[in-house]
Coordinates of C-alpha atoms in Angstrom, one line a residue:
X2 CA 1.3 -18.6 50.5
X3 CA 4.4 -15.7 51.2
X4 CA 5.9 -16.4 54.3
X5 CA 4.3 -13.5 56.2
X6 CA 1.3 -15.3 55.9
X7 CA 2.4 -18.4 56.8
X8 CA 4.0 -17.8 59.7
X9 CA -0.1 -15.3 61.0
X10 CA -1.6 -18.4 60.0
X11 CA 0.7 -20.7 62.5
X12 CA 0.7 -18.7 65.2
X13 CA -3.0 -18.3 64.6
X14 CA -3.4 -21.9 64.8
X15 CA -0.8 -22.3 67.9
X16 CA -3.5 -19.1 69.9
X17 CA -6.3 -22.1 68.6
X18 CA -5.0 -25.6 69.9
X19 CA -4.6 -23.7 73.2
X20 CA -7.5 -22.2 73.8
X21 CA -9.9 -25.1 71.9
X22 CA -10.6 -26.6 75.1
X23 CA -11.9 -23.0 76.5
X24 CA -15.4 -22.1 76.5
X25 CA -15.2 -19.9 73.8
X26 CA -13.0 -22.8 71.8
X27 CA -15.9 -25.4 72.2
X28 CA -18.6 -23.2 71.4
X29 CA -16.9 -22.4 67.4
X30 CA -15.0 -25.9 67.2
X31 CA -11.9 -24.3 67.4
X32 CA -10.4 -29.2 67.1
X33 CA -12.0 -28.6 64.0
X34 CA -9.6 -25.3 62.2
X35 CA -6.7 -26.4 60.5
X36 CA -6.5 -23.5 58.0
X37 CA -7.4 -19.3 58.7
X38 CA -10.2 -19.6 56.0
X39 CA -12.1 -22.2 58.2
X40 CA -11.6 -20.2 60.7
X41 CA -13.0 -16.8 58.7
X42 CA -16.4 -18.9 58.7
X43 CA -16.0 -21.3 61.6
X44 CA -15.6 -18.1 63.9
X45 CA -17.8 -15.1 64.4
X46 CA -16.7 -11.4 64.1
X47 CA -16.9 -10.5 67.6
X48 CA -17.5 -6.7 69.2
X49 CA -17.1 -6.6 73.7
X50 CA -20.8 -6.4 73.7
X51 CA -20.4 -10.0 71.6
X52 CA -18.3 -11.3 74.3
X53 CA -20.1 -9.2 77.7
X54 CA -21.3 -11.9 78.7
X55 CA -18.1 -14.2 78.9
X56 CA -15.8 -11.0 79.9
X57 CA -19.0 -12.0 83.6
X58 CA -18.3 -14.6 83.5
X59 CA -14.7 -14.0 84.0
X60 CA -14.8 -11.3 86.5
X61 CA -16.9 -13.7 88.5
X62 CA -14.0 -16.3 89.2
X63 CA -14.6 -18.6 86.7
X64 CA -11.8 -20.0 84.5
X65 CA -11.0 -21.5 81.4
X66 CA -13.9 -19.2 79.1
X67 CA -11.7 -16.8 76.4
X68 CA -8.6 -18.4 77.0
X69 CA -6.8 -21.5 78.4
X70 CA -7.2 -20.7 83.1
X71 CA -9.0 -18.5 85.8
X72 CA -8.2 -15.0 84.3
X73 CA -7.5 -12.1 87.4
X74 CA -6.1 -8.9 86.0
X75 CA -8.2 -6.4 84.1
X76 CA -7.5 -3.5 81.7
X77 CA -10.5 -1.1 81.8
X78 CA -10.3 1.1 78.7
X79 CA -11.8 4.4 78.9
X80 CA -15.0 3.9 77.4
X81 CA -15.1 6.9 74.6
X82 CA -18.2 4.1 73.2
X83 CA -19.9 4.2 76.2
X84 CA -18.8 3.7 80.1
X85 CA -15.0 1.7 80.3
X86 CA -15.2 -1.6 79.3
X87 CA -13.6 -4.2 81.5
X88 CA -10.3 -6.9 79.1
X89 CA -8.8 -9.3 81.2
X90 CA -5.7 -9.9 81.1
X91 CA -4.5 -13.5 80.8
X92 CA -1.3 -14.5 82.5
X93 CA 0.1 -15.2 79.0
X94 CA -0.9 -11.7 77.5
X95 CA 1.0 -10.5 80.4
X96 CA 4.4 -12.1 79.8
X97 CA 3.6 -11.6 76.0
X98 CA 4.6 -7.6 76.7
X99 CA 6.4 -7.6 79.5
X100 CA 9.1 -10.0 76.8
X101 CA 8.3 -7.2 74.0
X102 CA 8.9 -4.1 76.2
X103 CA 12.5 -5.4 76.6

């Protein structure tokens, strides 16, 4: 396994551990995932339509749906495929973006 792949897999597993107690994490058994291959088989490919019910729950104030905690910030896409899409922005995401921009 290349060094890059090892780093990517370590980041993936770290994110899964952080999110394993969310609704999405429980649904897809994140606690069972030990490597990229098990992730591929355990978690289905999703698109906005698949995630839309979860995003609606988040918009209604529910916590721990896709990511730990309550999400209160959203970005709105330009809607190239029909209407704007609301994209949840967790504190972790916003902090990561700030670090990246520095």
